[in-house]
PDB file of C-alpha atoms in Angstrom:
ATOM      1  CA  UNK V   1     177.666 114.729  56.176  1.00 86.00           C
ATOM      2  CA  UNK V   2     179.067 117.991  55.855  1.00 90.00           C
ATOM      3  CA  UNK V   3     176.963 118.603  52.832  1.00 92.00           C
ATOM      4  CA  UNK V   4     173.663 117.348  54.783  1.00 94.00           C
ATOM      5  CA  UNK V   5     174.889 119.760  57.370  1.00 96.00           C
ATOM      6  CA  UNK V   6     175.649 122.855  54.702  1.00 96.00           C
ATOM      7  CA  UNK V   7     172.222 122.090  52.527  1.00 96.00           C
ATOM      8  CA  UNK V   8     169.802 121.471  55.725  1.00 96.00           C
ATOM      9  CA  UNK V   9     170.966 122.817  59.350  1.00 97.00           C
ATOM     10  CA  UNK V  10     169.815 126.541  60.936  1.00 97.00           C
ATOM     11  CA  UNK V  11     173.181 127.748  61.637  1.00 97.00           C
ATOM     12  CA  UNK V  12     174.479 126.969  58.244  1.00 97.00           C
ATOM     13  CA  UNK V  13     171.473 128.806  57.050  1.00 97.00           C
ATOM     14  CA  UNK V  14     172.675 131.539  59.354  1.00 97.00           C
ATOM     15  CA  UNK V  15     176.055 131.502  58.152  1.00 97.00           C
ATOM     16  CA  UNK V  16     174.829 131.543  54.607  1.00 98.00           C
ATOM     17  CA  UNK V  17     173.056 134.958  55.091  1.00 98.00           C
ATOM     18  CA  UNK V  18     176.032 136.582  56.516  1.00 98.00           C
ATOM     19  CA  UNK V  19     178.070 135.263  53.296  1.00 98.00           C
ATOM     20  CA  UNK V  20     176.037 136.128  50.799  1.00 97.00           C
ATOM     21  CA  UNK V  21     175.033 139.365  52.464  1.00 98.00           C
ATOM     22  CA  UNK V  22     178.446 140.052  52.221  1.00 98.00           C
ATOM     23  CA  UNK V  23     179.099 139.521  48.460  1.00 98.00           C
ATOM     24  CA  UNK V  24     175.597 140.216  47.757  1.00 98.00           C
ATOM     25  CA  UNK V  25     176.571 144.249  48.943  1.00 98.00           C
ATOM     26  CA  UNK V  26     179.984 143.583  47.177  1.00 97.00           C
ATOM     27  CA  UNK V  27     177.952 142.984  43.607  1.00 98.00           C
ATOM     28  CA  UNK V  28     175.169 145.719  44.487  1.00 98.00           C
ATOM     29  CA  UNK V  29     177.185 148.287  45.223  1.00 97.00           C
ATOM     30  CA  UNK V  30     179.239 147.710  42.260  1.00 96.00           C
ATOM     31  CA  UNK V  31     176.366 147.257  39.542  1.00 97.00           C
ATOM     32  CA  UNK V  32     174.685 150.224  41.389  1.00 97.00           C
ATOM     33  CA  UNK V  33     177.683 152.564  40.596  1.00 96.00           C
ATOM     34  CA  UNK V  34     178.191 151.630  36.991  1.00 96.00           C
ATOM     35  CA  UNK V  35     174.449 152.319  36.385  1.00 96.00           C
ATOM     36  CA  UNK V  36     173.897 155.627  38.376  1.00 96.00           C
ATOM     37  CA  UNK V  37     177.867 156.635  37.519  1.00 92.00           C
ATOM     38  CA  UNK V  38     177.132 157.889  33.969  1.00 83.00           C
ATOM     39  CA  UNK V  39     178.096 156.323  30.774  1.00 89.00           C
ATOM     40  CA  UNK V  40     179.627 152.603  31.713  1.00 95.00           C
ATOM     41  CA  UNK V  41     181.916 151.579  28.552  1.00 96.00           C
ATOM     42  CA  UNK V  42     183.134 148.034  28.669  1.00 97.00           C
ATOM     43  CA  UNK V  43     184.901 148.435  25.480  1.00 97.00           C
ATOM     44  CA  UNK V  44     188.260 149.488  27.064  1.00 97.00           C
ATOM     45  CA  UNK V  45     188.506 146.432  29.274  1.00 97.00           C
ATOM     46  CA  UNK V  46     187.212 144.312  26.529  1.00 97.00           C
ATOM     47  CA  UNK V  47     189.840 145.666  24.302  1.00 97.00           C
ATOM     48  CA  UNK V  48     193.021 145.095  26.537  1.00 97.00           C
ATOM     49  CA  UNK V  49     191.553 141.631  27.399  1.00 96.00           C
ATOM     50  CA  UNK V  50     192.209 141.016  23.852  1.00 97.00           C
ATOM     51  CA  UNK V  51     195.598 142.370  23.538  1.00 96.00           C
ATOM     52  CA  UNK V  52     196.998 141.454  26.534  1.00 95.00           C
ATOM     53  CA  UNK V  53     195.854 137.770  27.270  1.00 95.00           C
ATOM     54  CA  UNK V  54     196.751 135.619  29.770  1.00 95.00           C
ATOM     55  CA  UNK V  55     199.671 133.369  29.109  1.00 94.00           C
ATOM     56  CA  UNK V  56     200.499 130.746  30.345  1.00 93.00           C
ATOM     57  CA  UNK V  57     204.767 129.291  30.960  1.00 94.00           C
ATOM     58  CA  UNK V  58     204.702 127.944  27.727  1.00 94.00           C
ATOM     59  CA  UNK V  59     203.781 131.498  25.860  1.00 92.00           C
ATOM     60  CA  UNK V  60     200.626 130.388  24.972  1.00 92.00           C
ATOM     61  CA  UNK V  61     197.333 132.294  25.757  1.00 92.00           C
ATOM     62  CA  UNK V  62     195.865 129.816  28.566  1.00 94.00           C
ATOM     63  CA  UNK V  63     192.220 131.025  27.605  1.00 95.00           C
ATOM     64  CA  UNK V  64     192.103 131.219  23.800  1.00 94.00           C
ATOM     65  CA  UNK V  65     188.618 130.536  23.155  1.00 96.00           C
ATOM     66  CA  UNK V  66     187.840 132.918  25.654  1.00 96.00           C
ATOM     67  CA  UNK V  67     190.365 135.967  23.928  1.00 96.00           C
ATOM     68  CA  UNK V  68     188.317 134.701  20.826  1.00 96.00           C
ATOM     69  CA  UNK V  69     184.979 135.021  22.082  1.00 97.00           C
ATOM     70  CA  UNK V  70     185.780 138.628  23.282  1.00 97.00           C
ATOM     71  CA  UNK V  71     186.953 139.406  19.886  1.00 97.00           C
ATOM     72  CA  UNK V  72     184.453 137.913  17.451  1.00 97.00           C
ATOM     73  CA  UNK V  73     181.540 138.314  19.587  1.00 97.00           C
ATOM     74  CA  UNK V  74     181.963 140.491  23.020  1.00 97.00           C
ATOM     75  CA  UNK V  75     183.555 143.403  21.486  1.00 97.00           C
ATOM     76  CA  UNK V  76     181.691 144.164  18.515  1.00 97.00           C
ATOM     77  CA  UNK V  77     178.010 143.784  20.435  1.00 97.00           C
ATOM     78  CA  UNK V  78     179.745 146.096  23.472  1.00 97.00           C
ATOM     79  CA  UNK V  79     176.618 147.828  23.603  1.00 97.00           C
ATOM     80  CA  UNK V  80     175.119 144.781  25.201  1.00 97.00           C
ATOM     81  CA  UNK V  81     177.453 144.120  27.283  1.00 97.00           C
ATOM     82  CA  UNK V  82     177.543 147.500  28.699  1.00 97.00           C
ATOM     83  CA  UNK V  83     173.628 147.494  29.832  1.00 96.00           C
ATOM     84  CA  UNK V  84     174.130 143.266  30.931  1.00 97.00           C
ATOM     85  CA  UNK V  85     176.826 144.044  33.336  1.00 97.00           C
ATOM     86  CA  UNK V  86     176.167 146.775  35.278  1.00 97.00           C
ATOM     87  CA  UNK V  87     172.101 145.562  35.837  1.00 98.00           C
ATOM     88  CA  UNK V  88     173.886 141.659  35.957  1.00 98.00           C
ATOM     89  CA  UNK V  89     176.391 142.692  38.991  1.00 98.00           C
ATOM     90  CA  UNK V  90     172.822 145.075  40.228  1.00 98.00           C
ATOM     91  CA  UNK V  91     170.355 142.204  39.856  1.00 98.00           C
ATOM     92  CA  UNK V  92     172.682 139.544  40.989  1.00 98.00           C
ATOM     93  CA  UNK V  93     173.569 141.714  44.652  1.00 98.00           C
ATOM     94  CA  UNK V  94     170.291 142.095  44.981  1.00 98.00           C
ATOM     95  CA  UNK V  95     169.075 138.629  44.464  1.00 98.00           C
ATOM     96  CA  UNK V  96     171.887 137.627  47.309  1.00 98.00           C
ATOM     97  CA  UNK V  97     171.056 140.584  49.663  1.00 98.00           C
ATOM     98  CA  UNK V  98     167.571 139.620  49.851  1.00 98.00           C
ATOM     99  CA  UNK V  99     167.611 136.044  49.759  1.00 97.00           C
ATOM    100  CA  UNK V 100     165.364 135.739  45.947  1.00 98.00           C
ATOM    101  CA  UNK V 101     165.917 133.013  43.725  1.00 97.00           C
ATOM    102  CA  UNK V 102     169.571 132.850  46.057  1.00 98.00           C
ATOM    103  CA  UNK V 103     171.216 129.591  43.754  1.00 97.00           C
ATOM    104  CA  UNK V 104     170.260 131.299  40.582  1.00 97.00           C
ATOM    105  CA  UNK V 105     172.198 134.623  41.606  1.00 98.00           C
ATOM    106  CA  UNK V 106     175.297 132.959  42.936  1.00 98.00           C
ATOM    107  CA  UNK V 107     175.681 130.941  40.018  1.00 98.00           C
ATOM    108  CA  UNK V 108     175.454 133.811  37.814  1.00 98.00           C
ATOM    109  CA  UNK V 109     177.934 136.221  40.091  1.00 98.00           C
ATOM    110  CA  UNK V 110     179.827 133.244  39.612  1.00 98.00           C
ATOM    111  CA  UNK V 111     179.835 132.787  35.859  1.00 97.00           C
ATOM    112  CA  UNK V 112     181.007 136.965  35.855  1.00 97.00           C
ATOM    113  CA  UNK V 113     183.689 136.274  37.927  1.00 97.00           C
ATOM    114  CA  UNK V 114     185.220 133.576  36.077  1.00 97.00           C
ATOM    115  CA  UNK V 115     184.361 136.144  33.094  1.00 96.00           C
ATOM    116  CA  UNK V 116     186.909 138.178  34.858  1.00 95.00           C
ATOM    117  CA  UNK V 117     189.433 136.013  36.003  1.00 95.00           C
ATOM    118  CA  UNK V 118     189.608 134.641  32.312  1.00 96.00           C
ATOM    119  CA  UNK V 119     189.908 138.143  30.503  1.00 95.00           C
ATOM    120  CA  UNK V 120     193.136 138.344  32.891  1.00 94.00           C
ATOM    121  CA  UNK V 121     191.546 140.525  36.511  1.00 93.00           C
ATOM    122  CA  UNK V 122     192.211 139.018  39.006  1.00 92.00           C
ATOM    123  CA  UNK V 123     191.191 141.359  41.726  1.00 92.00           C
ATOM    124  CA  UNK V 124     188.492 139.992  44.521  1.00 93.00           C
ATOM    125  CA  UNK V 125     187.214 137.439  41.784  1.00 94.00           C
ATOM    126  CA  UNK V 126     188.705 134.069  43.354  1.00 96.00           C
ATOM    127  CA  UNK V 127     187.804 134.913  46.973  1.00 97.00           C
ATOM    128  CA  UNK V 128     184.406 135.841  45.038  1.00 97.00           C
ATOM    129  CA  UNK V 129     184.181 132.638  43.631  1.00 98.00           C
ATOM    130  CA  UNK V 130     184.463 130.608  46.467  1.00 98.00           C
ATOM    131  CA  UNK V 131     181.797 132.571  48.390  1.00 98.00           C
ATOM    132  CA  UNK V 132     179.258 132.084  45.273  1.00 98.00           C
ATOM    133  CA  UNK V 133     180.026 127.972  45.194  1.00 98.00           C
ATOM    134  CA  UNK V 134     179.386 127.690  48.974  1.00 97.00           C
ATOM    135  CA  UNK V 135     176.368 129.078  48.251  1.00 98.00           C
ATOM    136  CA  UNK V 136     175.244 128.012  45.592  1.00 97.00           C
ATOM    137  CA  UNK V 137     176.086 123.859  46.985  1.00 97.00           C
ATOM    138  CA  UNK V 138     173.841 124.854  49.927  1.00 97.00           C
ATOM    139  CA  UNK V 139     170.562 124.971  47.785  1.00 95.00           C
ATOM    140  CA  UNK V 140     167.758 126.234  49.388  1.00 94.00           C
ATOM    141  CA  UNK V 141     169.443 126.682  52.560  1.00 96.00           C
ATOM    142  CA  UNK V 142     170.976 129.439  50.890  1.00 96.00           C
ATOM    143  CA  UNK V 143     168.057 131.985  51.082  1.00 96.00           C
ATOM    144  CA  UNK V 144     165.750 130.359  54.222  1.00 96.00           C
ATOM    145  CA  UNK V 145     166.398 133.318  56.115  1.00 97.00           C
ATOM    146  CA  UNK V 146     165.140 135.289  53.079  1.00 97.00           C
ATOM    147  CA  UNK V 147     162.452 135.277  49.671  1.00 97.00           C
ATOM    148  CA  UNK V 148     163.335 132.050  49.194  1.00 97.00           C
ATOM    149  CA  UNK V 149     162.139 130.837  52.012  1.00 96.00           C
ATOM    150  CA  UNK V 150     158.687 131.621  50.846  1.00 96.00           C
ATOM    151  CA  UNK V 151     159.192 131.902  47.459  1.00 96.00           C
ATOM    152  CA  UNK V 152     160.697 128.282  46.396  1.00 95.00           C
ATOM    153  CA  UNK V 153     157.782 126.378  47.847  1.00 94.00           C
ATOM    154  CA  UNK V 154     155.234 128.903  45.898  1.00 95.00           C
ATOM    155  CA  UNK V 155     157.585 128.112  42.373  1.00 94.00           C
ATOM    156  CA  UNK V 156     157.547 124.349  43.238  1.00 92.00           C
ATOM    157  CA  UNK V 157     153.726 124.012  43.324  1.00 91.00           C
ATOM    158  CA  UNK V 158     153.313 126.294  40.423  1.00 91.00           C
ATOM    159  CA  UNK V 159     155.702 123.734  38.878  1.00 89.00           C
ATOM    160  CA  UNK V 160     153.985 120.511  40.241  1.00 89.00           C
ATOM    161  CA  UNK V 161     150.330 121.533  39.574  1.00 82.00           C
ATOM    162  CA  UNK V 162     150.527 120.884  35.917  1.00 70.00           C
ATOM    163  CA  UNK V 163     151.566 117.306  36.459  1.00 72.00           C
ATOM    164  CA  UNK V 164     149.958 116.809  39.639  1.00 66.00           C
ATOM    165  CA  UNK V 165     147.071 117.035  37.555  1.00 64.00           C
ATOM    166  CA  UNK V 166     147.779 114.913  34.288  1.00 67.00           C
ATOM    167  CA  UNK V 167     148.453 112.152  37.141  1.00 62.00           C
ATOM    168  CA  UNK V 168     145.217 112.797  38.689  1.00 64.00           C
ATOM    169  CA  UNK V 169     143.090 112.729  35.268  1.00 66.00           C
ATOM    170  CA  UNK V 170     145.285 109.729  33.797  1.00 66.00           C
ATOM    171  CA  UNK V 171     144.134 108.049  37.628  1.00 61.00           C
ATOM    172  CA  UNK V 172     140.836 109.006  37.223  1.00 65.00           C
ATOM    173  CA  UNK V 173     140.294 107.988  33.273  1.00 64.00           C
ATOM    174  CA  UNK V 174     142.022 104.443  34.468  1.00 63.00           C
ATOM    175  CA  UNK V 175     139.485 103.511  37.096  1.00 60.00           C
ATOM    176  CA  UNK V 176     136.339 104.651  34.919  1.00 60.00           C
ATOM    177  CA  UNK V 177     134.552 102.236  33.804  1.00 57.00           C
ATOM    178  CA  UNK V 178     134.572 101.047  29.851  1.00 59.00           C
ATOM    179  CA  UNK V 179     130.717 101.323  28.289  1.00 56.00           C
ATOM    180  CA  UNK V 180     131.859  99.865  25.043  1.00 57.00           C
TER     181      UNK V 180
END
Protein backbone atom coordinates (compact mmCIF):
# COMPACT_ATOMS: atom_id res chain seq x y z
CA UNK A 1 0.00 0.00 0.00
CA UNK A 2 2.76 2.46 0.94
CA UNK A 3 4.77 1.48 -2.14
CA UNK A 4 1.72 2.08 -4.36
CA UNK A 5 1.23 5.52 -2.78
CA UNK A 6 4.94 6.37 -3.20
CA UNK A 7 4.90 5.30 -6.86
CA UNK A 8 1.59 6.90 -7.94
CA UNK A 9 0.42 9.72 -5.66
CA UNK A 10 0.80 13.43 -6.54
CA UNK A 11 1.68 14.33 -2.94
CA UNK A 12 4.43 11.71 -3.02
CA UNK A 13 5.59 13.16 -6.36
CA UNK A 14 5.82 16.58 -4.69
CA UNK A 15 7.88 15.16 -1.81
CA UNK A 16 10.08 13.33 -4.32
CA UNK A 17 10.62 16.55 -6.25
CA UNK A 18 11.95 18.22 -3.09
CA UNK A 19 14.19 15.23 -2.34
CA UNK A 20 15.58 15.04 -5.86
CA UNK A 21 16.22 18.80 -5.98
CA UNK A 22 18.12 18.59 -2.69
CA UNK A 23 20.13 15.53 -3.71
CA UNK A 24 20.61 16.77 -7.27
CA UNK A 25 21.96 20.13 -6.10
CA UNK A 26 24.60 18.33 -4.03
CA UNK A 27 25.73 16.18 -6.94
CA UNK A 28 25.55 19.02 -9.46
CA UNK A 29 27.65 21.43 -7.39
CA UNK A 30 30.19 18.74 -6.43
CA UNK A 31 30.64 17.75 -10.07
CA UNK A 32 30.70 21.31 -11.36
CA UNK A 33 33.29 22.27 -8.75
CA UNK A 34 35.55 19.44 -9.93
CA UNK A 35 35.01 20.26 -13.62
CA UNK A 36 35.69 23.99 -13.30
CA UNK A 37 38.10 23.95 -10.36
CA UNK A 38 41.17 23.01 -12.32
CA UNK A 39 42.74 19.61 -12.58
CA UNK A 40 40.77 17.00 -10.60
CA UNK A 41 42.93 14.06 -9.57
CA UNK A 42 41.48 11.05 -7.74
CA UNK A 43 44.81 9.21 -7.44
CA UNK A 44 45.44 10.45 -3.88
CA UNK A 45 41.98 9.37 -2.72
CA UNK A 46 42.33 5.98 -4.42
CA UNK A 47 45.85 5.42 -3.03
CA UNK A 48 44.62 6.29 0.46
CA UNK A 49 41.69 3.86 0.09
CA UNK A 50 44.11 1.11 -0.96
CA UNK A 51 46.60 1.81 1.86
CA UNK A 52 43.91 2.27 4.53
CA UNK A 53 41.06 -0.12 3.71
CA UNK A 54 37.94 -0.33 5.84
CA UNK A 55 38.76 -2.80 8.59
CA UNK A 56 36.36 -5.02 10.48
CA UNK A 57 36.50 -5.78 14.21
CA UNK A 58 38.57 -8.90 13.47
CA UNK A 59 41.27 -6.78 11.81
CA UNK A 60 40.52 -7.98 8.29
CA UNK A 61 39.57 -5.77 5.39
CA UNK A 62 35.77 -5.57 5.08
CA UNK A 63 35.78 -4.82 1.35
CA UNK A 64 38.87 -6.72 0.23
CA UNK A 65 37.40 -7.27 -3.24
CA UNK A 66 36.90 -3.53 -3.63
CA UNK A 67 40.42 -2.72 -2.45
CA UNK A 68 41.73 -5.21 -5.01
CA UNK A 69 39.56 -3.57 -7.70
CA UNK A 70 40.94 -0.14 -6.77
CA UNK A 71 44.52 -1.44 -6.85
CA UNK A 72 44.35 -3.49 -10.06
CA UNK A 73 41.90 -1.53 -12.22
CA UNK A 74 41.06 1.90 -10.88
CA UNK A 75 44.51 3.26 -9.98
CA UNK A 76 46.13 2.15 -13.27
CA UNK A 77 43.23 3.80 -15.13
CA UNK A 78 42.96 6.89 -12.95
CA UNK A 79 42.96 9.12 -16.04
CA UNK A 80 39.54 7.64 -16.92
CA UNK A 81 38.29 7.97 -13.33
CA UNK A 82 39.39 11.62 -13.32
CA UNK A 83 36.89 12.24 -16.12
CA UNK A 84 34.13 9.89 -14.95
CA UNK A 85 33.78 11.15 -11.38
CA UNK A 86 33.27 14.88 -12.05
CA UNK A 87 31.09 14.37 -15.12
CA UNK A 88 29.19 11.52 -13.44
CA UNK A 89 28.43 13.70 -10.42
CA UNK A 90 27.43 16.60 -12.64
CA UNK A 91 25.16 14.53 -14.91
CA UNK A 92 23.53 12.71 -11.99
CA UNK A 93 22.86 16.08 -10.38
CA UNK A 94 21.51 17.55 -13.61
CA UNK A 95 19.23 14.55 -14.18
CA UNK A 96 17.86 14.79 -10.65
CA UNK A 97 17.44 18.56 -10.79
CA UNK A 98 15.46 18.62 -14.04
CA UNK A 99 13.77 15.26 -13.50
CA UNK A 100 15.23 13.64 -16.62
CA UNK A 101 15.84 9.88 -16.50
CA UNK A 102 15.40 10.30 -12.77
CA UNK A 103 15.53 6.62 -11.80
CA UNK A 104 18.75 6.11 -13.75
CA UNK A 105 20.28 9.22 -12.18
CA UNK A 106 19.31 8.01 -8.70
CA UNK A 107 20.75 4.56 -9.42
CA UNK A 108 24.10 5.88 -10.64
CA UNK A 109 24.21 8.33 -7.74
CA UNK A 110 23.83 5.40 -5.34
CA UNK A 111 26.58 3.50 -7.18
CA UNK A 112 28.94 6.44 -6.67
CA UNK A 113 27.96 6.81 -3.02
CA UNK A 114 28.47 3.10 -2.34
CA UNK A 115 31.88 3.34 -4.05
CA UNK A 116 32.90 6.17 -1.74
CA UNK A 117 31.61 4.23 1.29
CA UNK A 118 33.54 1.09 0.38
CA UNK A 119 36.64 3.26 -0.04
CA UNK A 120 36.19 4.44 3.56
CA UNK A 121 34.71 7.92 3.01
CA UNK A 122 31.62 8.20 5.20
CA UNK A 123 30.70 11.89 4.86
CA UNK A 124 27.02 12.33 3.90
CA UNK A 125 27.01 9.22 1.67
CA UNK A 126 24.55 7.19 3.82
CA UNK A 127 21.94 9.98 3.67
CA UNK A 128 22.52 10.36 -0.07
CA UNK A 129 22.04 6.61 -0.53
CA UNK A 130 18.80 6.70 1.46
CA UNK A 131 17.45 9.62 -0.60
CA UNK A 132 18.61 7.98 -3.84
CA UNK A 133 16.88 4.75 -2.84
CA UNK A 134 13.60 6.54 -2.13
CA UNK A 135 13.80 8.29 -5.50
CA UNK A 136 14.74 5.08 -7.30
CA UNK A 137 11.94 3.02 -5.71
CA UNK A 138 9.36 5.64 -6.71
CA UNK A 139 10.11 4.99 -10.38
CA UNK A 140 8.39 7.32 -12.84
CA UNK A 141 6.62 9.20 -10.04
CA UNK A 142 9.95 10.70 -8.97
CA UNK A 143 10.17 12.58 -12.27
CA UNK A 144 6.47 13.37 -12.59
CA UNK A 145 7.16 17.07 -12.05
CA UNK A 146 10.06 17.17 -14.46
CA UNK A 147 11.15 16.20 -17.94
CA UNK A 148 10.29 12.54 -17.31
CA UNK A 149 6.59 13.45 -17.48
CA UNK A 150 7.09 14.02 -21.21
CA UNK A 151 10.13 11.86 -21.92
CA UNK A 152 9.10 8.49 -20.44
CA UNK A 153 5.87 8.13 -22.48
CA UNK A 154 7.83 9.02 -25.63
CA UNK A 155 10.54 6.46 -24.84
CA UNK A 156 7.89 3.84 -24.07
CA UNK A 157 6.15 4.56 -27.37
CA UNK A 158 9.45 4.29 -29.27
CA UNK A 159 10.40 1.08 -27.48
CA UNK A 160 7.04 -0.56 -28.19
CA UNK A 161 6.81 0.70 -31.78
CA UNK A 162 8.83 -2.18 -33.20
CA UNK A 163 6.99 -4.77 -31.10
CA UNK A 164 3.59 -3.45 -32.17
CA UNK A 165 4.61 -3.48 -35.82
CA UNK A 166 5.83 -7.10 -35.53
CA UNK A 167 2.57 -8.05 -33.82
CA UNK A 168 0.49 -6.30 -36.50
CA UNK A 169 2.44 -8.03 -39.30
CA UNK A 170 2.04 -11.39 -37.59
CA UNK A 171 -1.72 -10.90 -37.22
CA UNK A 172 -2.03 -9.69 -40.82
CA UNK A 173 -0.22 -12.77 -42.14
CA UNK A 174 -2.32 -15.03 -39.93
CA UNK A 175 -5.57 -13.81 -41.50
CA UNK A 176 -4.42 -13.88 -45.15
CA UNK A 177 -6.03 -16.61 -47.20
CA UNK A 178 -3.73 -19.40 -48.26
CA UNK A 179 -3.72 -19.31 -52.08
CA UNK A 180 -1.60 -22.39 -52.61
